[in-house]
Amino acid sequence: MKILLLSAEPAHLEELRTALADKAGRHEVSGGPLALLADPAELVREAPELLLVETRASDPGIWPQLERLAVTAPQLITAVISENQSPEFLRLAMRAGVREVLAPGTAEVVRLVARAEQHLVRGSQHDKGRVLAFLPTKGASGATFLATSLGYALSSRLDKKVLLIDLNLQLGDAAFFVSDKQPEFTLADVCQQIHRLDPSFLAGSATLVHPNFSVLASPDDPEKAAQVKPEHLARILKAAILHYDFVLLDVNRALDAVSVAALDNADLIFPVLQQNLSFLRDGARLLKLFAALGYASDRVRPVLNRLHKGEQVGVEEVEKSLGITVWRTVPNSYHAVVASINQGVPLAVLESAHHPVVQAVNAMADELAGTTPHNDSWLRRLLHH
Ligand SMILES: Nc1ncnc2c1ncn2[C@@H]1O[C@H](COP(=O)(O)OP(=O)(O)O)[C@@H](O)[C@H]1O
Ligand SMILES: [Mg+2]
């Protein structure tokens, strides 16, 4: 593996070389000053696979530089070595797309190199990703909240590579549910240059909102929205599944041609419902439409959101009335969810893993990924602070 160490201390480079020496020949370690971060194009010229950035103090200048680097080289695994392990520091690192934050010490670095190697091996044997479509049964059912929360859970807990595509072409808001970044490019830009489409063009057009989690934002004006065609979406998904483990679609409930193309190409469809009669009416219509479109019922996984006890309509009534099994329920937690959306910070960052909504989303992620999380992730450390 090609490893690049940036540090103010040349001696540390030698220490690292020695520590990795028993794996001689397998790793190519080079080093340089922190100032190299200022020029991402130059930095990636030698195509390093793992970048280690050692900062003694928390140098605020490195975060925007690392963020830019994450866009230039989305494949590069970046780790920061620092004494500082405060939640604030970890949060800054996470937002800059840094995958790991290590305490100083060669043993830590050797372990990281092993993990990064495993990651690269897994990446090169990438199975095709799965396409999951979230569709509101009515407005404000929670489809965007659940899709973005699930994206965060799959990427942070389970180390999956996730792309969320916001298909609400007029007033899409998905990126802002989990990030305060202003997307530089949108779905419309990808469609406009569809001839350039390949996995890396796609990755570069999406906004990295968290390590391993990108959002391809909806177009920012109606004119551009009109350029997005159903046939574009099919091509985009074909490229996306080569690169991402999960492609989540935040589908517009108006069910226009683009929405139907999204559902046609989805492995699983998650209509999001709530427990009242108007949802049941629209839910029944939606299921009829799915049948007419020829979607097998095992592709359809209804999620009952904002569940609370004491409502007239319970899970059983929903199932009886729609003639379908509810796949999962998500509890109601108004203040916490609104706080998360308003701040653009995933609920799992604001609340502990014991929060009932976080638990419900994590359980969905675990089932969809078919795995349980590993415990050594630094993000988990951050979340449990
Ligand atoms: N589990 C929940 N508990 C409480 N409020 C929720 C929950 N899920 C969503 N909401 C609320 O519903 C609103 C609409 O959610 P959103 O994801 O934008 O819906 P949709 O995308 O279906 O239109 C959010 O602003 C949030 O306040
Ligand atoms: Mg929405």
Short mmCIF file of N, CA and C in Angstrom, two decimals, residues 245-373:
data_model
loop_
_atom_site.label_atom_id
_atom_site.label_comp_id
_atom_site.label_asym_id
_atom_site.label_seq_id
_atom_site.Cartn_x
_atom_site.Cartn_y
_atom_site.Cartn_z
N ASP A 245 -21.99 0.69 -1.80
CA ASP A 245 -22.66 -0.49 -1.27
C ASP A 245 -24.17 -0.28 -1.25
N PHE A 246 -24.57 0.95 -0.96
CA PHE A 246 -26.01 1.27 -0.94
C PHE A 246 -26.25 2.58 -1.66
N VAL A 247 -27.26 2.58 -2.52
CA VAL A 247 -27.70 3.81 -3.17
C VAL A 247 -29.13 4.05 -2.69
N LEU A 248 -29.30 5.12 -1.93
CA LEU A 248 -30.62 5.43 -1.37
C LEU A 248 -31.27 6.50 -2.24
N LEU A 249 -32.54 6.30 -2.55
CA LEU A 249 -33.25 7.27 -3.37
C LEU A 249 -34.34 7.93 -2.53
N ASP A 250 -34.29 9.24 -2.46
CA ASP A 250 -35.36 10.00 -1.79
C ASP A 250 -36.33 10.39 -2.91
N VAL A 251 -37.39 9.59 -3.03
CA VAL A 251 -38.26 9.68 -4.22
C VAL A 251 -39.36 10.70 -3.97
N ASN A 252 -39.68 11.45 -5.02
CA ASN A 252 -40.76 12.44 -4.96
C ASN A 252 -42.10 11.73 -5.03
N ARG A 253 -43.00 12.07 -4.09
CA ARG A 253 -44.25 11.32 -4.04
C ARG A 253 -45.20 11.67 -5.19
N ALA A 254 -44.89 12.72 -5.95
CA ALA A 254 -45.75 13.05 -7.08
C ALA A 254 -45.72 11.96 -8.16
N LEU A 255 -44.82 11.01 -8.05
CA LEU A 255 -44.73 9.89 -8.99
C LEU A 255 -44.73 10.32 -10.44
N ASP A 256 -43.82 11.21 -10.76
CA ASP A 256 -43.59 11.59 -12.16
C ASP A 256 -42.71 10.52 -12.81
N ALA A 257 -42.32 10.76 -14.05
CA ALA A 257 -41.57 9.75 -14.79
C ALA A 257 -40.25 9.40 -14.09
N VAL A 258 -39.61 10.42 -13.50
CA VAL A 258 -38.33 10.16 -12.83
C VAL A 258 -38.55 9.29 -11.58
N SER A 259 -39.62 9.58 -10.84
CA SER A 259 -39.93 8.77 -9.66
C SER A 259 -40.18 7.32 -10.04
N VAL A 260 -40.94 7.13 -11.11
CA VAL A 260 -41.26 5.75 -11.51
C VAL A 260 -39.98 5.04 -11.98
N ALA A 261 -39.10 5.78 -12.68
CA ALA A 261 -37.82 5.16 -13.07
C ALA A 261 -37.04 4.76 -11.82
N ALA A 262 -37.12 5.58 -10.78
CA ALA A 262 -36.42 5.27 -9.53
C ALA A 262 -36.97 3.98 -8.93
N LEU A 263 -38.30 3.89 -8.86
CA LEU A 263 -38.91 2.69 -8.27
C LEU A 263 -38.64 1.46 -9.13
N ASP A 264 -38.70 1.63 -10.45
CA ASP A 264 -38.41 0.51 -11.36
C ASP A 264 -37.03 -0.08 -11.10
N ASN A 265 -36.08 0.82 -10.80
CA ASN A 265 -34.69 0.39 -10.65
C ASN A 265 -34.30 0.06 -9.21
N ALA A 266 -35.26 0.16 -8.30
CA ALA A 266 -34.93 -0.08 -6.89
C ALA A 266 -35.03 -1.58 -6.57
N ASP A 267 -34.09 -2.06 -5.75
CA ASP A 267 -34.20 -3.45 -5.28
C ASP A 267 -35.32 -3.55 -4.26
N LEU A 268 -35.42 -2.53 -3.39
CA LEU A 268 -36.47 -2.52 -2.37
C LEU A 268 -37.11 -1.14 -2.35
N ILE A 269 -38.43 -1.13 -2.08
CA ILE A 269 -39.17 0.14 -2.01
C ILE A 269 -39.76 0.27 -0.62
N PHE A 270 -39.52 1.41 0.00
CA PHE A 270 -40.00 1.66 1.36
C PHE A 270 -41.02 2.79 1.36
N PRO A 271 -42.30 2.46 1.24
CA PRO A 271 -43.29 3.52 1.39
C PRO A 271 -43.37 3.89 2.87
N VAL A 272 -43.34 5.19 3.17
CA VAL A 272 -43.37 5.64 4.56
C VAL A 272 -44.77 6.13 4.91
N LEU A 273 -45.32 5.54 5.96
CA LEU A 273 -46.71 5.80 6.37
C LEU A 273 -46.76 6.33 7.79
N GLN A 274 -47.89 6.88 8.16
CA GLN A 274 -48.16 7.15 9.57
C GLN A 274 -49.53 6.60 9.91
N GLN A 275 -49.81 6.55 11.21
CA GLN A 275 -51.01 5.84 11.63
C GLN A 275 -52.24 6.75 11.67
N ASN A 276 -52.74 7.14 10.51
CA ASN A 276 -54.06 7.77 10.50
C ASN A 276 -54.78 7.44 9.19
N LEU A 277 -56.06 7.76 9.15
CA LEU A 277 -56.87 7.26 8.04
C LEU A 277 -56.46 7.83 6.69
N SER A 278 -56.02 9.09 6.68
CA SER A 278 -55.67 9.64 5.36
C SER A 278 -54.42 8.95 4.82
N PHE A 279 -53.50 8.54 5.69
CA PHE A 279 -52.34 7.77 5.23
C PHE A 279 -52.79 6.41 4.69
N LEU A 280 -53.77 5.83 5.37
CA LEU A 280 -54.24 4.51 4.92
C LEU A 280 -54.87 4.61 3.54
N ARG A 281 -55.65 5.68 3.33
CA ARG A 281 -56.27 5.87 2.01
C ARG A 281 -55.19 5.99 0.94
N ASP A 282 -54.23 6.88 1.16
CA ASP A 282 -53.19 7.08 0.15
C ASP A 282 -52.29 5.85 0.04
N GLY A 283 -52.10 5.16 1.17
CA GLY A 283 -51.30 3.93 1.15
C GLY A 283 -51.95 2.89 0.25
N ALA A 284 -53.27 2.75 0.37
CA ALA A 284 -53.98 1.77 -0.45
C ALA A 284 -53.85 2.10 -1.93
N ARG A 285 -53.95 3.39 -2.25
CA ARG A 285 -53.80 3.83 -3.65
C ARG A 285 -52.41 3.49 -4.17
N LEU A 286 -51.44 3.76 -3.32
CA LEU A 286 -50.05 3.54 -3.71
C LEU A 286 -49.80 2.05 -3.99
N LEU A 287 -50.34 1.19 -3.12
CA LEU A 287 -50.11 -0.24 -3.29
C LEU A 287 -50.77 -0.75 -4.57
N LYS A 288 -51.92 -0.17 -4.90
CA LYS A 288 -52.60 -0.54 -6.15
C LYS A 288 -51.72 -0.17 -7.34
N LEU A 289 -51.16 1.03 -7.23
CA LEU A 289 -50.29 1.51 -8.30
C LEU A 289 -49.07 0.59 -8.44
N PHE A 290 -48.49 0.18 -7.31
CA PHE A 290 -47.33 -0.72 -7.35
C PHE A 290 -47.71 -2.02 -8.08
N ALA A 291 -48.92 -2.51 -7.77
CA ALA A 291 -49.36 -3.76 -8.41
C ALA A 291 -49.48 -3.54 -9.91
N ALA A 292 -50.04 -2.37 -10.29
CA ALA A 292 -50.21 -2.07 -11.72
C ALA A 292 -48.86 -1.94 -12.41
N LEU A 293 -47.87 -1.44 -11.68
CA LEU A 293 -46.53 -1.29 -12.27
C LEU A 293 -45.77 -2.62 -12.26
N GLY A 294 -46.38 -3.63 -11.65
CA GLY A 294 -45.79 -4.96 -11.68
C GLY A 294 -44.72 -5.20 -10.62
N TYR A 295 -44.75 -4.43 -9.53
CA TYR A 295 -43.75 -4.65 -8.48
C TYR A 295 -44.17 -5.81 -7.60
N ALA A 296 -43.33 -6.79 -7.47
CA ALA A 296 -43.64 -7.94 -6.61
C ALA A 296 -43.74 -7.46 -5.17
N SER A 297 -44.64 -8.07 -4.41
CA SER A 297 -44.89 -7.54 -3.07
C SER A 297 -43.67 -7.72 -2.15
N ASP A 298 -42.79 -8.67 -2.46
CA ASP A 298 -41.63 -8.82 -1.56
C ASP A 298 -40.59 -7.71 -1.76
N ARG A 299 -40.80 -6.87 -2.78
CA ARG A 299 -39.90 -5.70 -2.95
C ARG A 299 -40.39 -4.51 -2.14
N VAL A 300 -41.62 -4.60 -1.62
CA VAL A 300 -42.23 -3.44 -0.97
C VAL A 300 -42.19 -3.62 0.55
N ARG A 301 -41.56 -2.69 1.24
CA ARG A 301 -41.37 -2.79 2.69
C ARG A 301 -41.93 -1.55 3.38
N PRO A 302 -43.21 -1.56 3.74
CA PRO A 302 -43.77 -0.37 4.37
C PRO A 302 -43.13 -0.09 5.74
N VAL A 303 -42.86 1.19 5.97
CA VAL A 303 -42.33 1.62 7.26
C VAL A 303 -43.37 2.54 7.90
N LEU A 304 -43.75 2.21 9.12
CA LEU A 304 -44.72 3.02 9.83
C LEU A 304 -43.96 3.96 10.74
N ASN A 305 -43.99 5.24 10.39
CA ASN A 305 -43.20 6.24 11.10
C ASN A 305 -44.05 6.98 12.13
N ARG A 306 -43.37 7.56 13.11
CA ARG A 306 -44.00 8.37 14.17
C ARG A 306 -45.04 7.58 14.94
N LEU A 307 -44.68 6.33 15.22
CA LEU A 307 -45.61 5.46 15.94
C LEU A 307 -45.77 5.93 17.37
N HIS A 308 -47.00 6.11 17.80
CA HIS A 308 -47.22 6.27 19.24
C HIS A 308 -48.46 5.52 19.66
N LYS A 309 -48.37 5.10 20.91
CA LYS A 309 -49.45 4.27 21.46
C LYS A 309 -50.69 5.14 21.67
N GLY A 310 -51.81 4.47 21.77
CA GLY A 310 -53.03 5.19 22.11
C GLY A 310 -53.71 5.80 20.90
N GLU A 311 -53.12 5.63 19.72
CA GLU A 311 -53.79 6.10 18.50
C GLU A 311 -54.88 5.11 18.13
N GLN A 312 -55.89 5.63 17.48
CA GLN A 312 -56.98 4.76 17.06
C GLN A 312 -56.47 3.69 16.09
N VAL A 313 -55.61 4.13 15.21
CA VAL A 313 -55.10 3.21 14.18
C VAL A 313 -53.76 2.65 14.66
N GLY A 314 -53.72 1.36 14.97
CA GLY A 314 -52.47 0.73 15.39
C GLY A 314 -51.85 -0.05 14.24
N VAL A 315 -50.74 -0.75 14.55
CA VAL A 315 -50.04 -1.50 13.49
C VAL A 315 -50.97 -2.53 12.85
N GLU A 316 -51.75 -3.20 13.71
CA GLU A 316 -52.63 -4.26 13.17
C GLU A 316 -53.66 -3.71 12.19
N GLU A 317 -54.22 -2.54 12.57
CA GLU A 317 -55.22 -1.92 11.68
C GLU A 317 -54.59 -1.56 10.34
N VAL A 318 -53.38 -1.03 10.42
CA VAL A 318 -52.69 -0.66 9.18
C VAL A 318 -52.50 -1.90 8.30
N GLU A 319 -52.05 -2.97 8.92
CA GLU A 319 -51.77 -4.19 8.14
C GLU A 319 -53.05 -4.78 7.57
N LYS A 320 -54.10 -4.76 8.41
CA LYS A 320 -55.37 -5.32 7.95
C LYS A 320 -55.94 -4.50 6.79
N SER A 321 -55.89 -3.19 6.99
CA SER A 321 -56.50 -2.33 5.98
C SER A 321 -55.72 -2.35 4.66
N LEU A 322 -54.40 -2.47 4.73
CA LEU A 322 -53.61 -2.44 3.48
C LEU A 322 -53.32 -3.85 2.95
N GLY A 323 -53.55 -4.85 3.78
CA GLY A 323 -53.28 -6.22 3.34
C GLY A 323 -51.80 -6.46 3.11
N ILE A 324 -50.96 -5.84 3.93
CA ILE A 324 -49.51 -5.98 3.77
C ILE A 324 -48.87 -5.91 5.15
N THR A 325 -47.75 -6.58 5.32
CA THR A 325 -47.07 -6.55 6.62
C THR A 325 -46.20 -5.31 6.72
N VAL A 326 -46.30 -4.63 7.85
CA VAL A 326 -45.41 -3.48 8.09
C VAL A 326 -44.01 -4.03 8.37
N TRP A 327 -43.03 -3.52 7.62
CA TRP A 327 -41.67 -4.05 7.78
C TRP A 327 -41.05 -3.60 9.11
N ARG A 328 -41.15 -2.31 9.37
CA ARG A 328 -40.56 -1.75 10.59
C ARG A 328 -41.41 -0.58 11.08
N THR A 329 -41.35 -0.33 12.38
CA THR A 329 -41.97 0.88 12.90
C THR A 329 -40.87 1.78 13.47
N VAL A 330 -41.12 3.08 13.43
CA VAL A 330 -40.19 4.06 14.00
C VAL A 330 -40.99 4.93 14.96
N PRO A 331 -40.54 5.03 16.22
CA PRO A 331 -41.33 5.79 17.19
C PRO A 331 -41.40 7.28 16.87
N ASN A 332 -42.38 7.93 17.47
CA ASN A 332 -42.52 9.37 17.33
C ASN A 332 -41.61 10.05 18.34
N SER A 333 -40.87 11.06 17.90
CA SER A 333 -40.03 11.80 18.85
C SER A 333 -39.83 13.19 18.27
N TYR A 334 -40.87 13.99 18.39
CA TYR A 334 -40.92 15.23 17.63
C TYR A 334 -39.73 16.16 17.90
N HIS A 335 -39.48 16.48 19.17
CA HIS A 335 -38.47 17.51 19.45
C HIS A 335 -37.07 17.07 19.00
N ALA A 336 -36.74 15.83 19.27
CA ALA A 336 -35.40 15.35 18.89
C ALA A 336 -35.24 15.37 17.37
N VAL A 337 -36.27 14.92 16.65
CA VAL A 337 -36.16 14.85 15.18
C VAL A 337 -36.08 16.26 14.59
N VAL A 338 -36.90 17.16 15.10
CA VAL A 338 -36.87 18.53 14.58
C VAL A 338 -35.51 19.17 14.86
N ALA A 339 -34.97 18.91 16.06
CA ALA A 339 -33.65 19.49 16.38
C ALA A 339 -32.60 18.99 15.40
N SER A 340 -32.65 17.70 15.10
CA SER A 340 -31.68 17.12 14.17
C SER A 340 -31.80 17.75 12.78
N ILE A 341 -33.03 17.85 12.29
CA ILE A 341 -33.25 18.40 10.94
C ILE A 341 -32.86 19.88 10.90
N ASN A 342 -33.25 20.63 11.94
CA ASN A 342 -32.94 22.07 11.95
C ASN A 342 -31.45 22.32 11.97
N GLN A 343 -30.72 21.47 12.69
CA GLN A 343 -29.27 21.69 12.79
C GLN A 343 -28.52 21.05 11.63
N GLY A 344 -29.19 20.19 10.89
CA GLY A 344 -28.50 19.49 9.82
C GLY A 344 -27.48 18.51 10.35
N VAL A 345 -27.78 17.94 11.51
CA VAL A 345 -26.87 16.97 12.14
C VAL A 345 -27.64 15.68 12.36
N PRO A 346 -27.09 14.52 11.94
CA PRO A 346 -27.84 13.27 12.13
C PRO A 346 -28.27 13.08 13.58
N LEU A 347 -29.45 12.53 13.75
CA LEU A 347 -29.97 12.30 15.10
C LEU A 347 -29.00 11.44 15.90
N ALA A 348 -28.35 10.49 15.24
CA ALA A 348 -27.43 9.59 15.94
C ALA A 348 -26.20 10.32 16.47
N VAL A 349 -25.94 11.53 15.96
CA VAL A 349 -24.83 12.33 16.49
C VAL A 349 -25.31 13.11 17.71
N LEU A 350 -26.55 13.57 17.64
CA LEU A 350 -27.09 14.40 18.73
C LEU A 350 -27.52 13.56 19.93
N GLU A 351 -28.02 12.35 19.65
CA GLU A 351 -28.58 11.52 20.71
C GLU A 351 -27.76 10.24 20.84
N SER A 352 -27.91 9.56 21.97
CA SER A 352 -27.16 8.31 22.15
C SER A 352 -27.81 7.20 21.34
N ALA A 353 -27.11 6.07 21.26
CA ALA A 353 -27.63 4.92 20.51
C ALA A 353 -28.86 4.34 21.18
N HIS A 354 -29.15 4.80 22.41
CA HIS A 354 -30.34 4.29 23.11
C HIS A 354 -31.60 5.06 22.77
N HIS A 355 -31.43 6.18 22.09
CA HIS A 355 -32.63 6.93 21.72
C HIS A 355 -33.52 6.03 20.84
N PRO A 356 -34.81 5.97 21.14
CA PRO A 356 -35.66 4.99 20.44
C PRO A 356 -35.66 5.13 18.92
N VAL A 357 -35.60 6.37 18.41
CA VAL A 357 -35.59 6.54 16.94
C VAL A 357 -34.25 6.08 16.37
N VAL A 358 -33.16 6.40 17.07
CA VAL A 358 -31.83 5.97 16.61
C VAL A 358 -31.77 4.44 16.60
N GLN A 359 -32.32 3.84 17.68
CA GLN A 359 -32.34 2.37 17.75
C GLN A 359 -33.09 1.76 16.58
N ALA A 360 -34.24 2.35 16.27
CA ALA A 360 -35.07 1.81 15.18
C ALA A 360 -34.33 1.91 13.84
N VAL A 361 -33.68 3.06 13.62
CA VAL A 361 -32.96 3.24 12.34
C VAL A 361 -31.76 2.29 12.29
N ASN A 362 -31.04 2.17 13.40
CA ASN A 362 -29.88 1.27 13.43
C ASN A 362 -30.30 -0.17 13.16
N ALA A 363 -31.45 -0.56 13.71
CA ALA A 363 -31.92 -1.93 13.48
C ALA A 363 -32.22 -2.16 12.00
N MET A 364 -32.78 -1.14 11.35
CA MET A 364 -33.03 -1.27 9.90
C MET A 364 -31.72 -1.42 9.14
N ALA A 365 -30.76 -0.58 9.52
CA ALA A 365 -29.46 -0.61 8.83
C ALA A 365 -28.82 -1.99 9.00
N ASP A 366 -28.86 -2.51 10.24
CA ASP A 366 -28.24 -3.81 10.50
C ASP A 366 -28.89 -4.89 9.65
N GLU A 367 -30.22 -4.85 9.57
CA GLU A 367 -30.89 -5.89 8.78
C GLU A 367 -30.55 -5.76 7.30
N LEU A 368 -30.55 -4.53 6.81
CA LEU A 368 -30.30 -4.34 5.37
C LEU A 368 -28.88 -4.71 5.01
N ALA A 369 -27.94 -4.43 5.93
CA ALA A 369 -26.54 -4.74 5.63
C ALA A 369 -26.22 -6.20 5.96
N GLY A 370 -27.12 -6.83 6.72
CA GLY A 370 -26.91 -8.22 7.09
C GLY A 370 -25.69 -8.43 7.97
N THR A 371 -25.33 -7.39 8.73
CA THR A 371 -24.15 -7.51 9.60
C THR A 371 -24.41 -6.79 10.90
N THR A 372 -23.53 -7.02 11.86
CA THR A 372 -23.55 -6.22 13.08
C THR A 372 -22.32 -5.33 13.05
N PRO A 373 -22.40 -4.19 13.71
CA PRO A 373 -21.30 -3.23 13.62
C PRO A 373 -20.05 -3.72 14.32
#
